[in-house]
PDB file of C-alpha atoms and ligand atoms in Angstrom:
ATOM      1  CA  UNK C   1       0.000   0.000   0.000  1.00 47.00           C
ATOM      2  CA  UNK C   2       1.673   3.197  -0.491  1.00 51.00           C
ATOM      3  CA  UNK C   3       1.472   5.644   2.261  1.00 60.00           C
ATOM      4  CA  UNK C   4      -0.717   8.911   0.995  1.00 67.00           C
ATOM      5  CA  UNK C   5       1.000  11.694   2.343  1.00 77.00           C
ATOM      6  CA  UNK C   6      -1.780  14.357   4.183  1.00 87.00           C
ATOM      7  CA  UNK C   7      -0.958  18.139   4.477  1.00 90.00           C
ATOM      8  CA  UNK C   8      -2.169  19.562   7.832  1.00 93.00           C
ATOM      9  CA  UNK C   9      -5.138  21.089   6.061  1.00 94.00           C
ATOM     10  CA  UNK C  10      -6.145  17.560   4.879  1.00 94.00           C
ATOM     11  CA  UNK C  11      -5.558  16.236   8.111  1.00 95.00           C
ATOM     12  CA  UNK C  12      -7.693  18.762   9.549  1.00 96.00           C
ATOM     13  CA  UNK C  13     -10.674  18.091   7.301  1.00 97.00           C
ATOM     14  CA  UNK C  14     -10.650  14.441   7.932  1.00 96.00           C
ATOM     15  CA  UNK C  15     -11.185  15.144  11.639  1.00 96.00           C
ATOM     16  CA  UNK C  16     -13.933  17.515  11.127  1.00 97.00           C
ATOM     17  CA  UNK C  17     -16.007  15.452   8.598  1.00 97.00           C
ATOM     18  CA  UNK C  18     -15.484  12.360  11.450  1.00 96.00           C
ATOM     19  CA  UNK C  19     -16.846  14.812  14.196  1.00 96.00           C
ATOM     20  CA  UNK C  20     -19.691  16.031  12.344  1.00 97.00           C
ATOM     21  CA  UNK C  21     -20.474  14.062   9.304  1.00 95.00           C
ATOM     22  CA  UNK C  22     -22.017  14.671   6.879  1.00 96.00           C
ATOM     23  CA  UNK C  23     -20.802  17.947   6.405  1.00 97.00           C
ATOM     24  CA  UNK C  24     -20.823  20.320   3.548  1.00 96.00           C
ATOM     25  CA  UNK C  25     -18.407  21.786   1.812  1.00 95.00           C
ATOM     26  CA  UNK C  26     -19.278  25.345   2.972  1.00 96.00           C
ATOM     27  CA  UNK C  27     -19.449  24.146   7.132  1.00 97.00           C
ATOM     28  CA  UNK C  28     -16.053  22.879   6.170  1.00 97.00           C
ATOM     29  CA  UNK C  29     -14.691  26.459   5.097  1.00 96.00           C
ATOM     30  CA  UNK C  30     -16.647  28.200   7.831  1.00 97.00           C
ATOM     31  CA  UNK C  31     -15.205  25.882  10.313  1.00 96.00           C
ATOM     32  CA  UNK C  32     -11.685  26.445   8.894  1.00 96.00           C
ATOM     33  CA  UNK C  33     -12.367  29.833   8.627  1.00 96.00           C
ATOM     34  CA  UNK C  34     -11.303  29.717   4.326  1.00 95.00           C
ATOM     35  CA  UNK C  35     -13.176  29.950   1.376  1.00 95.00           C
ATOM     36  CA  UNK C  36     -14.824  27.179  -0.383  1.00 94.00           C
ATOM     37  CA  UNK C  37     -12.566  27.684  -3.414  1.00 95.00           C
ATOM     38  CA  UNK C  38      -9.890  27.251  -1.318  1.00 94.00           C
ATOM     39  CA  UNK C  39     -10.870  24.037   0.519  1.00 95.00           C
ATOM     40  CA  UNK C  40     -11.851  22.518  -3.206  1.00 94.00           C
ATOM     41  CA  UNK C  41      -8.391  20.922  -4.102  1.00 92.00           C
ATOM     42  CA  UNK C  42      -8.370  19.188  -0.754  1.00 94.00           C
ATOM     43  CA  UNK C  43     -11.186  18.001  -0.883  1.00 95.00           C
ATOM     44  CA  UNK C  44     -10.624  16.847  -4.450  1.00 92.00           C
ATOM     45  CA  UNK C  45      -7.484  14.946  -3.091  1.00 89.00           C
ATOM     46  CA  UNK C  46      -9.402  13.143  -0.013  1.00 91.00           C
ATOM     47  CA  UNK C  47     -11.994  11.978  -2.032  1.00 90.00           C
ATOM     48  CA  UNK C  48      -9.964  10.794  -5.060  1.00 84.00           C
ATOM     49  CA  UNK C  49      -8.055   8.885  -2.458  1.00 83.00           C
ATOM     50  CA  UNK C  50     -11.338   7.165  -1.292  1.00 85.00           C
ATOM     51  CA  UNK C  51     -10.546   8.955   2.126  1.00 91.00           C
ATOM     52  CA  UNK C  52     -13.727  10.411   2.015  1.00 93.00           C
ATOM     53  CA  UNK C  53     -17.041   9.932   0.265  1.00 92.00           C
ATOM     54  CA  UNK C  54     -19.020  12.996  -1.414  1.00 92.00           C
ATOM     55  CA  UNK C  55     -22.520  12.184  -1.495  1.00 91.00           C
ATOM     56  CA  UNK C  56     -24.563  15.162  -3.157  1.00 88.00           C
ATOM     57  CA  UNK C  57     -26.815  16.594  -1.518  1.00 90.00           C
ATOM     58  CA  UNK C  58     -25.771  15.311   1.308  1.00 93.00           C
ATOM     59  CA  UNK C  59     -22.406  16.319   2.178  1.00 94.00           C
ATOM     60  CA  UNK C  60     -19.153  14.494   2.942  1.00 96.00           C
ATOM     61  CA  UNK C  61     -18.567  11.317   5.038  1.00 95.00           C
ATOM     62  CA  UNK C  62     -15.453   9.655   6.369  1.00 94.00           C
ATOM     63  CA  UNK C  63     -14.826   6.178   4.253  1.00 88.00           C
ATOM     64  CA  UNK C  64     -11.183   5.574   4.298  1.00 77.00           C
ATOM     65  CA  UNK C  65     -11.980   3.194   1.318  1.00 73.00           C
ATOM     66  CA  UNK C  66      -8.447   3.858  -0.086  1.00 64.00           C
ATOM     67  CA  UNK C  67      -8.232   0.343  -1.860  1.00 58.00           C
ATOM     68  CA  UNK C  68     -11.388   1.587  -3.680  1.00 58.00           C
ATOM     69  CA  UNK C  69      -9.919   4.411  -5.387  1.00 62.00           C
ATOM     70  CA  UNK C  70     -10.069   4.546  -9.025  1.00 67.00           C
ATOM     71  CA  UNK C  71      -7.348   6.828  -9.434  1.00 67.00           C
ATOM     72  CA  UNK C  72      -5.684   5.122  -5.872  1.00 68.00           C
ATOM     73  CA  UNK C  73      -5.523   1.515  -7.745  1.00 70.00           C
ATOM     74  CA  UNK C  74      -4.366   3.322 -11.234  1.00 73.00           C
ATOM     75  CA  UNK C  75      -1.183   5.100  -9.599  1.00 74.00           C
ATOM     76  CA  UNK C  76      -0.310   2.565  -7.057  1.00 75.00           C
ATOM     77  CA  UNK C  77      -0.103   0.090 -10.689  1.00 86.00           C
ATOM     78  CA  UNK C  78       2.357   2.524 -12.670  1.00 93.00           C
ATOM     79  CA  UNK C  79       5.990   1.646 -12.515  1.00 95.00           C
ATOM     80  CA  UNK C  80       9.104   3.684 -12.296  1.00 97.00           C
ATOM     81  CA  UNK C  81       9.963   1.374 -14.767  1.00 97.00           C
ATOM     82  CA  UNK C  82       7.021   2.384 -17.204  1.00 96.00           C
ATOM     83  CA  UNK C  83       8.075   5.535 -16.851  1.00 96.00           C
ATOM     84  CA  UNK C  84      11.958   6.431 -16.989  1.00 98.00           C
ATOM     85  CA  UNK C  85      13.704   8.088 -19.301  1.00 98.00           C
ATOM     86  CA  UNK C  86      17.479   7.779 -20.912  1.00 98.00           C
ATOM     87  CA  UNK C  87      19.538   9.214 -18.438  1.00 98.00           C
ATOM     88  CA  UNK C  88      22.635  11.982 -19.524  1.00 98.00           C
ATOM     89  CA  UNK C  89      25.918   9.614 -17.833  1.00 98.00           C
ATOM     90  CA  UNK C  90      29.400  10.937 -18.077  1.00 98.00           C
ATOM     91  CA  UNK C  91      32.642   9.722 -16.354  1.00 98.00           C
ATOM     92  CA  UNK C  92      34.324  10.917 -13.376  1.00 98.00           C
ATOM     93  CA  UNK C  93      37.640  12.197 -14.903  1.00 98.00           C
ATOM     94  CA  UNK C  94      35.181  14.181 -17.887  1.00 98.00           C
ATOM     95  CA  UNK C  95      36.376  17.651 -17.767  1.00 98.00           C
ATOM     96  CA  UNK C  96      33.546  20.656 -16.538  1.00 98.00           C
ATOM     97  CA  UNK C  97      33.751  21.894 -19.929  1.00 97.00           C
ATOM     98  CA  UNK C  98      32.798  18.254 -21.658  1.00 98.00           C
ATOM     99  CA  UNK C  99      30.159  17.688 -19.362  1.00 98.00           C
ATOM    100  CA  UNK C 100      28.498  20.865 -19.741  1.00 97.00           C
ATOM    101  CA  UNK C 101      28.434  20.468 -23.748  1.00 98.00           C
ATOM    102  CA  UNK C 102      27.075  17.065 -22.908  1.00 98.00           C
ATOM    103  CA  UNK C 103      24.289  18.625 -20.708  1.00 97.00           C
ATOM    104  CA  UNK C 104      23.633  20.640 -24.010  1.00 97.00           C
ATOM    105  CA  UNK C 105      23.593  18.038 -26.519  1.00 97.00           C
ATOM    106  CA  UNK C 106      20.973  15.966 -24.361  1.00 97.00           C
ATOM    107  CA  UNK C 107      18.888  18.820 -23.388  1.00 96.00           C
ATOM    108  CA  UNK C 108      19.148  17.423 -19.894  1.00 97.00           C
ATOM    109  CA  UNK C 109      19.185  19.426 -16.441  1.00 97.00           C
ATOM    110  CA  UNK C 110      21.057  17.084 -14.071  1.00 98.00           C
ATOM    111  CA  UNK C 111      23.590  14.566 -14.960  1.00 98.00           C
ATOM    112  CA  UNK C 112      24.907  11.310 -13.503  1.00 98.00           C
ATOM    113  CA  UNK C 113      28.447  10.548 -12.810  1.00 98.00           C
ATOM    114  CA  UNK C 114      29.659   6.574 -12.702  1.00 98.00           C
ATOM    115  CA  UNK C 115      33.071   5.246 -12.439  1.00 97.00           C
ATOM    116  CA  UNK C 116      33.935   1.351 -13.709  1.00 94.00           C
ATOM    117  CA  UNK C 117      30.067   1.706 -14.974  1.00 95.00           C
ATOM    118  CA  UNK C 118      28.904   2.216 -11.252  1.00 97.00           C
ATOM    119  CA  UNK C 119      27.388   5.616  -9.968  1.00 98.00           C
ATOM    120  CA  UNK C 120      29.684   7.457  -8.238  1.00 98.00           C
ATOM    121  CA  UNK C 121      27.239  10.719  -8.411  1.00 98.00           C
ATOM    122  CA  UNK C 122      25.121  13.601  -9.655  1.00 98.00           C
ATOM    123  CA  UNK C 123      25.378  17.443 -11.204  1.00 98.00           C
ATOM    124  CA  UNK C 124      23.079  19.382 -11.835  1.00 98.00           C
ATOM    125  CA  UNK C 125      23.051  23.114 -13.985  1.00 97.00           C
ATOM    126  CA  UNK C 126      23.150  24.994 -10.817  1.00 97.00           C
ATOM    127  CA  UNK C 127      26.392  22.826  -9.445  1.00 97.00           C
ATOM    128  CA  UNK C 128      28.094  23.942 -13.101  1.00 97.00           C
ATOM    129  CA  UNK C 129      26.568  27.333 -12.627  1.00 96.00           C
ATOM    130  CA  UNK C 130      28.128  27.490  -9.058  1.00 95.00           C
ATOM    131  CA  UNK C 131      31.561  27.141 -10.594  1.00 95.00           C
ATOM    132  CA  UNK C 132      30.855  28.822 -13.476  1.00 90.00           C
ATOM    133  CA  UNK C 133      30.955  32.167 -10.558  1.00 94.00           C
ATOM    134  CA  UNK C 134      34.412  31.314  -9.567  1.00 92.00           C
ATOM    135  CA  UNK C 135      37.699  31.114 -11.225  1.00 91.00           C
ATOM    136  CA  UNK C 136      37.842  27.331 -12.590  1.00 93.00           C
ATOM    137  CA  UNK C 137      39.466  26.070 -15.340  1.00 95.00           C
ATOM    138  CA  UNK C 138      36.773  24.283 -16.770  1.00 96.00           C
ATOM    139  CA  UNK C 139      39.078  22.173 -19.213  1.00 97.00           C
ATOM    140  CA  UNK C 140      41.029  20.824 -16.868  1.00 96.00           C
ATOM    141  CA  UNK C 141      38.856  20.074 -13.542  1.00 97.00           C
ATOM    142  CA  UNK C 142      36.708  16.984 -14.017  1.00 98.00           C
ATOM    143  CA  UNK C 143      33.284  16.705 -12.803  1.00 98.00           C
ATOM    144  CA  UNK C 144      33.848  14.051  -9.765  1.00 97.00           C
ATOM    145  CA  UNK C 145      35.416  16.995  -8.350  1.00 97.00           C
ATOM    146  CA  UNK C 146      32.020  19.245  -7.950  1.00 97.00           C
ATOM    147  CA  UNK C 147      29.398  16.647  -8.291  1.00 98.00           C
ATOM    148  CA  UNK C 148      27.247  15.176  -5.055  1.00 98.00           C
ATOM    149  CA  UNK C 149      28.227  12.300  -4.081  1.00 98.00           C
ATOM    150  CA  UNK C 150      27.121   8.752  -3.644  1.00 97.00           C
ATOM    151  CA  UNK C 151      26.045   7.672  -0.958  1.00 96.00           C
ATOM    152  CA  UNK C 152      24.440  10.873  -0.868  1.00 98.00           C
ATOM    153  CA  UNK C 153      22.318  10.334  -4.171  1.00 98.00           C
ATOM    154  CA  UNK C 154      18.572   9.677  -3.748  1.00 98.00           C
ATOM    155  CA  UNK C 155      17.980   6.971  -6.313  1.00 98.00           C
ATOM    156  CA  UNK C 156      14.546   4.788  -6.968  1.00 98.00           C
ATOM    157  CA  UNK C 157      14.470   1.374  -8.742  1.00 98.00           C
ATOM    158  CA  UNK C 158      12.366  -0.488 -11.307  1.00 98.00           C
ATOM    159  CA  UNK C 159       9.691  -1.610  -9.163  1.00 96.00           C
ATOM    160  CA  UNK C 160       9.264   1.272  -7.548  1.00 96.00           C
ATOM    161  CA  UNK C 161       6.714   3.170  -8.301  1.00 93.00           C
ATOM    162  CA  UNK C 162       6.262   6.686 -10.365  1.00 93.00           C
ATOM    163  CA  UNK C 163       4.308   7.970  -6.774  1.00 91.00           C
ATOM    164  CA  UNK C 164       7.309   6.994  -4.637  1.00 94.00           C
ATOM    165  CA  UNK C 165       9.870   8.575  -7.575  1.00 96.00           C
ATOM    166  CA  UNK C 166       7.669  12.110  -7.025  1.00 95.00           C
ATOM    167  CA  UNK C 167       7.036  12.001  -3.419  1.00 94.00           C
ATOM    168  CA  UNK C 168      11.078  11.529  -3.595  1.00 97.00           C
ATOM    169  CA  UNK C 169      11.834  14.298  -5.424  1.00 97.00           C
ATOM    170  CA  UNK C 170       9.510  16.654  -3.809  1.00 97.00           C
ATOM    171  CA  UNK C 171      10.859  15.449  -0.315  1.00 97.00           C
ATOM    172  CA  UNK C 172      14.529  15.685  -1.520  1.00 98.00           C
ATOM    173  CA  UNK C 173      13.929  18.615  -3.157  1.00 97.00           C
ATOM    174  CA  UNK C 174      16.086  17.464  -6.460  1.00 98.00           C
ATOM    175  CA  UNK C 175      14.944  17.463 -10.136  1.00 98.00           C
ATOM    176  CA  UNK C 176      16.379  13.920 -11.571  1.00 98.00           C
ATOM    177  CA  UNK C 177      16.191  10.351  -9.935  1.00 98.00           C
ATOM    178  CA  UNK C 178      18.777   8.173 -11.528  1.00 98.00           C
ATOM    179  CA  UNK C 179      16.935   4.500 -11.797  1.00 98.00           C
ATOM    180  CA  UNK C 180      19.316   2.341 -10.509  1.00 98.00           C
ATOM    181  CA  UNK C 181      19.971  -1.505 -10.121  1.00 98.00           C
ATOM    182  CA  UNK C 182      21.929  -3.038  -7.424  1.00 96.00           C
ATOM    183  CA  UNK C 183      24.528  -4.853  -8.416  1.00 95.00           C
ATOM    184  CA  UNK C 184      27.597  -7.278  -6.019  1.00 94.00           C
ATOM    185  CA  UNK C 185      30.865  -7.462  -7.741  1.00 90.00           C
ATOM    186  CA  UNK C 186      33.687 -10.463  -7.431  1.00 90.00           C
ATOM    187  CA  UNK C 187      34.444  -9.027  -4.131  1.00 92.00           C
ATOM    188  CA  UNK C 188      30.984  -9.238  -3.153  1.00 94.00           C
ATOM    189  CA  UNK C 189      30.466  -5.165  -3.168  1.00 93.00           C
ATOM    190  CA  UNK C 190      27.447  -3.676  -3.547  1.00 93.00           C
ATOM    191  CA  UNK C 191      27.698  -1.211  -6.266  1.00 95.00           C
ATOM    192  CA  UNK C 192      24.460   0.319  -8.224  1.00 97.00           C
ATOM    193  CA  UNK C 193      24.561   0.326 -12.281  1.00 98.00           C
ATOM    194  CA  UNK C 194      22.246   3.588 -13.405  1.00 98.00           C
ATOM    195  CA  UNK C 195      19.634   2.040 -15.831  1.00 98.00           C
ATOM    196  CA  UNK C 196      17.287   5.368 -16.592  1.00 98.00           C
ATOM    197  CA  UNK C 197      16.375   8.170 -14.933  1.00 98.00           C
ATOM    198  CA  UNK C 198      12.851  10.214 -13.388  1.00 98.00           C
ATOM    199  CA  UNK C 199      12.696  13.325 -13.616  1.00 98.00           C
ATOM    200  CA  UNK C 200      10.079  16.186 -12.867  1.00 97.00           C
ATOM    201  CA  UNK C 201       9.631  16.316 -16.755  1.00 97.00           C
ATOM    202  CA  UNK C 202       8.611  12.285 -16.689  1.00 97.00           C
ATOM    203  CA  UNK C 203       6.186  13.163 -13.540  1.00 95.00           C
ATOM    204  CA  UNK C 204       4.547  15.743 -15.496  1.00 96.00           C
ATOM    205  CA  UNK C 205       4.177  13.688 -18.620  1.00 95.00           C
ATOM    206  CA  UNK C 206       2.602  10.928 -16.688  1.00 92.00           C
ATOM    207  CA  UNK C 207       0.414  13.515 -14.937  1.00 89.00           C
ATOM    208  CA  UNK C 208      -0.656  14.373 -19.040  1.00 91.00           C
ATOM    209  CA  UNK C 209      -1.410  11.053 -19.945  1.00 87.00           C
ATOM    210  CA  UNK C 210      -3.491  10.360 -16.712  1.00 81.00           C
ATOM    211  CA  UNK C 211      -5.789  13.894 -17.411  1.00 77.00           C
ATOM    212  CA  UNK C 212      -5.918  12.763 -21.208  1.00 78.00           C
ATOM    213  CA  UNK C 213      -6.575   9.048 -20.896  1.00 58.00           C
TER     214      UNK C 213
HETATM  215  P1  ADP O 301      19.295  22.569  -9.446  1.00 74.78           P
HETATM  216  O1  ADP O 301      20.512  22.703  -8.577  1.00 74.78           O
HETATM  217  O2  ADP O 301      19.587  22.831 -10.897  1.00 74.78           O
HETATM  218  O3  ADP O 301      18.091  23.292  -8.927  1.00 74.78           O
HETATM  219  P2  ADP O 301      18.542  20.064  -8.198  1.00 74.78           P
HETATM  220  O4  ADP O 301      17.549  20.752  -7.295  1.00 74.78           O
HETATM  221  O5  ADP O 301      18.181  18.748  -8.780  1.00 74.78           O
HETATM  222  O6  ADP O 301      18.924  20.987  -9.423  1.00 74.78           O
HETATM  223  O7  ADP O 301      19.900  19.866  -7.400  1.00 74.78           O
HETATM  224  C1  ADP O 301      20.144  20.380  -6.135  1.00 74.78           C
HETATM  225  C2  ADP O 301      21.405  19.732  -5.567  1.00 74.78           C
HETATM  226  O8  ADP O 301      21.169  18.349  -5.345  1.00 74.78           O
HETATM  227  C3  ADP O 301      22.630  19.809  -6.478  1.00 74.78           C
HETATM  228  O9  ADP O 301      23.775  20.156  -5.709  1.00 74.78           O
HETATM  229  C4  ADP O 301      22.775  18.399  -7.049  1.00 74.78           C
HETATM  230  O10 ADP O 301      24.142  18.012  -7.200  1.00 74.78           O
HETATM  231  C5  ADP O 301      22.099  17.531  -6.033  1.00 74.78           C
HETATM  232  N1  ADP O 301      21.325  16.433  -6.639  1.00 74.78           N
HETATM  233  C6  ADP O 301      20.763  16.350  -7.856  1.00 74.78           C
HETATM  234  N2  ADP O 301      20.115  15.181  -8.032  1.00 74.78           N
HETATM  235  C7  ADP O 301      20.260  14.484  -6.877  1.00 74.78           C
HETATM  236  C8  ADP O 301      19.805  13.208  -6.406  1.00 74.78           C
HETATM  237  N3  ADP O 301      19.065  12.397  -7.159  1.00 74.78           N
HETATM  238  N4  ADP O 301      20.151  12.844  -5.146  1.00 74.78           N
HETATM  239  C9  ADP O 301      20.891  13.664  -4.357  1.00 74.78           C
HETATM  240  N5  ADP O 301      21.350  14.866  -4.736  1.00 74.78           N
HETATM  241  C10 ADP O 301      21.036  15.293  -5.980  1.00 74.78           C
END
């Protein structure tokens, strides 16, 4: 089951439709002391969930029938997998200059960094633009020097899925997942071999084909 996140506001409105249900829409906002407009996407997001019921007419009741979603049982189903894109991967030792043509050429915003084929870590524009302020040589330093580094890198795998890659990114605050798979070498290390990546752009797309589908 994947854990539905709640704002406060949400949280809120679940309490007050168990207290007093049914309950309108408009007791809600006067009882939060907000508009109706305002209260509408929440609302929107509770009962999507199956959190709570809208009966017209009638007003809103608690159901917590989450496995009853529509929309619940379609995202839980989609895959990071169905989803990823081809991620931008240069070497450690590629110089700042390199990497940022690279960045270019794939019309990417954050790039991933391996070493012997493994991820060894991430840059994004702003990291380049940070360095791009000081006095670097940009042909000669090479990007392992600037980039974050593993085991710092939030990653998501295969099976994962797209709602755990978002809910990542949002909580991380980052733009680009790599899609990683774990991998033990001869000396029984665990390394992990970047096999796609999510990024905000492959949320929103999905987000697209859900409204038009
Ligand atoms: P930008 O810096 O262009 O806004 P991000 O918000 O994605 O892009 O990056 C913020 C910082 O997080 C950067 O320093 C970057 O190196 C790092 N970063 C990028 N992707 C990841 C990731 N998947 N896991 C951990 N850190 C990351």
């Amino acid at each position: 089951m994947i854990d539905i996140k709640l704002s406060k506001r949400q949280e809120e409105i679940i309490e007050l439709v168990k207290e007093h249900q049914p309950i309108t829409s408009e007791q809600l906002a006067e009882r939060l002391s907000v508009t109706r407009a305002a209260l509408r996407p929440d609302l929107a997001i509770l009962t999507m969930t199956g959190i709570l019921e809208a009966r017209p007419k009638v007003g809103y009741l608690y159901s917590n029938n989450k496995g009853n979603s529509i929309v619940y049982d379609y995202i839980k189903e989609i895959t990071v997998g169905e989803i990823k894109s081809s991620p931008t991967i240069v070497n450690e030792d590629t110089n700042l200059h390199e990497a940022i043509v690279q960045l270019f050429l794939d019309d990417a915003g954050t790039m991933f960094i391996e070493n012997n084929g493994y991820i060894t870590g991430a840059v994004s524009r702003k990291d380049f633009l940070k360095v791009a302020l000081g006095n670097t040589d940009i042909h000669r330093v090479p990007v392992g020097i600037i980039m974050t580094r593993m085991p710092n890198i939030i990653t998501v795998s295969d099976e994962d899925t797209a709602y755990e890659a978002a809910r990542k990114i949002i909580e991380h605050q980052v733009d680009s997942l790599p899609v990683v798979e774990k991998v033990v070498d001869k000396d029984g290390k665990e390394h992990a071999k970047i096999t796609g990546k999510v990024s905000k752009t492959n949320i929103t797309k999905l987000f697209v084909k859900l409204g038009s589908s």
